[in-house]
C-alpha cells in the first residue's frame, strides 16, 4: 500500500463524516503492520462531548478486528493547515504504535511526522503498576 493509496482511502472516508455541528469533515485511514487498512470519519453528536474523531473511529475499528500494530495513519481535512490528530487521539494511537507515521493532508499539501514527535512523553502501559499481567 503506497502513501498515495492510503491518502485516497482517507479522502474517501471523509465523505462519510457526520459533522452537522462543526461542518468540519475529517477522514482517516490507518495502515496495519499486516497490510490491512481501517478507515474512519468524525462522528458528531448533539451532546457535543460525545463526538468522536476520525482517527479514533479508525483505531477502534482496527483493534476490534484484532489489529494492534500500525505503520501509518493518513488524516485528510479541508483545512488550509494540515491537521494532525488531537491530543486524545495521539494518546490513543500511541498506546499501540508510538513510531507510526502520521500523514496530515490538506488542500495545500501533505506533511508527515512520526507520532512520537507529536506526543513525546505518552502515558504508557508500563506506568500502570501491576497491569502488565492483565488484559494483554
Ligand atoms: N476532529 C477529528 O475528527 N480529528 C482531529 O484530529 C481533529 C478534530 C473532528 C472532531 C469534530 O467533529 C470536528 O473535527 C471539529 O472539531
Tab-separated table of C-alpha atoms and ligand atoms in Angstrom:
chain	number	residue	atom	x	y	z
A	1	UNK	CA	0.000	0.000	0.000
A	2	UNK	CA	1.538	3.286	-1.073
A	3	UNK	CA	1.188	6.536	0.841
A	4	UNK	CA	-0.872	7.833	-2.050
A	5	UNK	CA	-3.320	4.910	-1.802
A	6	UNK	CA	-3.649	5.383	1.965
A	7	UNK	CA	-4.440	9.065	1.453
A	8	UNK	CA	-7.021	8.150	-1.197
A	9	UNK	CA	-8.779	5.859	1.295
A	10	UNK	CA	-8.797	8.597	3.951
A	11	UNK	CA	-10.248	11.020	1.408
A	12	UNK	CA	-12.998	8.542	0.619
A	13	UNK	CA	-13.725	8.033	4.339
A	14	UNK	CA	-14.081	11.803	4.788
A	15	UNK	CA	-17.181	11.680	2.604
A	16	UNK	CA	-18.969	9.817	5.414
A	17	UNK	CA	-18.118	12.407	8.071
A	18	UNK	CA	-21.117	13.167	10.271
A	19	UNK	CA	-20.405	16.744	11.286
A	20	UNK	CA	-23.630	18.779	11.281
A	21	UNK	CA	-22.449	20.902	14.225
A	22	UNK	CA	-18.918	21.914	13.233
A	23	UNK	CA	-19.240	21.416	9.494
A	24	UNK	CA	-15.632	20.170	9.661
A	25	UNK	CA	-15.106	16.879	7.850
A	26	UNK	CA	-12.275	14.524	8.712
A	27	UNK	CA	-11.273	11.212	7.148
A	28	UNK	CA	-8.625	8.839	8.447
A	29	UNK	CA	-7.019	5.675	7.086
A	30	UNK	CA	-4.919	3.523	9.388
A	31	UNK	CA	-2.389	1.118	7.870
A	32	UNK	CA	-1.712	-2.026	9.906
A	33	UNK	CA	1.635	-3.823	10.003
A	34	UNK	CA	-0.060	-6.790	8.313
A	35	UNK	CA	-1.197	-4.625	5.397
A	36	UNK	CA	-4.832	-4.199	6.342
A	37	UNK	CA	-6.331	-0.714	6.302
A	38	UNK	CA	-9.128	0.581	8.547
A	39	UNK	CA	-10.827	3.869	7.871
A	40	UNK	CA	-12.819	6.292	9.979
A	41	UNK	CA	-14.590	9.632	9.854
A	42	UNK	CA	-15.560	12.027	12.611
A	43	UNK	CA	-18.944	11.290	14.165
A	44	UNK	CA	-20.502	14.226	15.998
A	45	UNK	CA	-23.400	14.238	18.441
A	46	UNK	CA	-25.998	16.719	19.669
A	47	UNK	CA	-24.444	16.083	23.074
A	48	UNK	CA	-21.236	17.658	21.818
A	49	UNK	CA	-18.749	15.933	24.101
A	50	UNK	CA	-19.739	12.548	22.696
A	51	UNK	CA	-18.181	13.466	19.366
A	52	UNK	CA	-15.509	11.022	18.239
A	53	UNK	CA	-12.624	11.944	15.960
A	54	UNK	CA	-11.969	10.137	12.694
A	55	UNK	CA	-8.646	8.812	13.977
A	56	UNK	CA	-10.170	7.034	16.962
A	57	UNK	CA	-13.022	5.644	14.887
A	58	UNK	CA	-10.407	4.061	12.594
A	59	UNK	CA	-8.252	2.903	15.508
A	60	UNK	CA	-11.049	1.270	17.479
A	61	UNK	CA	-12.396	-0.403	14.380
A	62	UNK	CA	-8.916	-1.838	13.719
A	63	UNK	CA	-8.435	-3.055	17.287
A	64	UNK	CA	-11.890	-4.633	17.244
A	65	UNK	CA	-10.733	-6.649	14.227
A	66	UNK	CA	-7.605	-7.851	16.012
A	67	UNK	CA	-5.040	-5.341	14.706
A	68	UNK	CA	-2.559	-3.917	17.224
A	69	UNK	CA	0.456	-2.830	15.209
A	70	UNK	CA	0.250	0.132	12.888
A	71	UNK	CA	2.711	1.687	10.490
A	72	UNK	CA	0.907	4.834	9.359
A	73	UNK	CA	-2.239	6.927	9.587
A	74	UNK	CA	-3.390	9.423	6.968
A	75	UNK	CA	-5.679	12.238	8.102
A	76	UNK	CA	-7.492	14.294	5.477
A	77	UNK	CA	-9.352	17.562	6.051
A	78	UNK	CA	-10.227	20.666	4.052
A	79	UNK	CA	-8.226	22.838	6.413
A	80	UNK	CA	-5.609	25.155	4.904
A	81	UNK	CA	-3.156	23.957	7.535
A	82	UNK	CA	-2.762	20.147	7.516
A	83	UNK	CA	-4.436	18.718	10.626
A	84	UNK	CA	-2.580	16.381	12.966
A	85	UNK	CA	-4.516	14.220	15.450
A	86	UNK	CA	-5.806	15.963	18.588
A	87	UNK	CA	-4.188	15.202	21.947
A	88	UNK	CA	-6.672	12.477	22.869
A	89	UNK	CA	-6.127	10.693	19.561
A	90	UNK	CA	-2.349	10.985	19.873
A	91	UNK	CA	-2.547	9.213	23.227
A	92	UNK	CA	-4.946	6.557	21.903
A	93	UNK	CA	-2.712	5.846	18.886
A	94	UNK	CA	0.482	5.850	20.968
A	95	UNK	CA	-0.923	3.005	23.080
A	96	UNK	CA	-0.275	0.714	20.130
A	97	UNK	CA	2.411	2.143	17.850
A	98	UNK	CA	4.230	5.281	19.023
A	99	UNK	CA	6.512	5.065	15.986
A	100	UNK	CA	3.818	5.122	13.321
A	101	UNK	CA	3.940	7.754	10.605
A	102	UNK	CA	1.281	10.450	10.725
A	103	UNK	CA	0.419	11.893	7.333
A	104	UNK	CA	-1.612	15.095	7.500
A	105	UNK	CA	-3.277	16.068	4.246
A	106	UNK	CA	-4.981	19.300	3.283
A	107	UNK	CA	-5.843	21.001	0.014
A	108	UNK	CA	-2.485	22.735	0.033
A	109	UNK	CA	-0.253	19.771	0.684
A	110	UNK	CA	0.970	16.882	2.771
A	111	UNK	CA	3.020	16.933	5.959
A	112	UNK	CA	4.442	13.779	7.529
A	113	UNK	CA	5.805	13.283	11.043
A	114	UNK	CA	6.340	10.393	13.434
A	115	UNK	CA	3.733	10.067	16.196
A	116	UNK	CA	6.491	10.301	18.827
A	117	UNK	CA	7.175	13.850	17.629
A	118	UNK	CA	3.554	14.790	18.314
A	119	UNK	CA	3.447	13.094	21.719
A	120	UNK	CA	6.986	12.757	23.094
A	121	UNK	CA	6.107	11.502	26.604
A	122	UNK	CA	2.962	9.373	26.280
A	123	UNK	CA	1.332	7.825	29.300
A	124	UNK	CA	2.035	4.144	28.710
A	125	UNK	CA	1.118	0.691	29.917
A	126	UNK	CA	4.442	0.464	31.744
A	127	UNK	CA	3.283	3.306	34.000
A	128	UNK	CA	0.265	1.405	35.195
A	129	UNK	CA	1.607	-0.565	38.131
A	130	UNK	CA	0.705	-4.242	38.077
A	131	UNK	CA	-1.232	-4.033	34.826
A	132	UNK	CA	1.198	-5.978	32.690
A	133	UNK	CA	-0.084	-9.412	33.675
A	134	UNK	CA	-3.671	-8.480	32.804
A	135	UNK	CA	-5.628	-7.842	29.657
A	136	UNK	CA	-2.742	-8.320	27.246
B	1	LIG	N1	-11.726	16.132	14.552
B	1	LIG	C1	-11.255	14.935	14.094
B	1	LIG	O1	-12.013	14.073	13.653
B	1	LIG	N2	-9.908	14.716	14.135
B	1	LIG	C2	-8.995	15.635	14.537
B	1	LIG	O2	-7.801	15.345	14.536
B	1	LIG	C3	-9.431	16.959	14.983
B	1	LIG	C4	-10.882	17.156	15.125
B	1	LIG	C5	-13.161	16.405	14.454
B	1	LIG	C6	-13.929	16.415	15.730
B	1	LIG	C7	-15.110	17.287	15.364
B	1	LIG	O3	-16.103	16.504	14.734
B	1	LIG	C8	-14.559	18.249	14.329
B	1	LIG	O4	-13.350	17.682	13.874
B	1	LIG	C9	-14.295	19.644	14.849
B	1	LIG	O5	-13.531	19.618	15.994
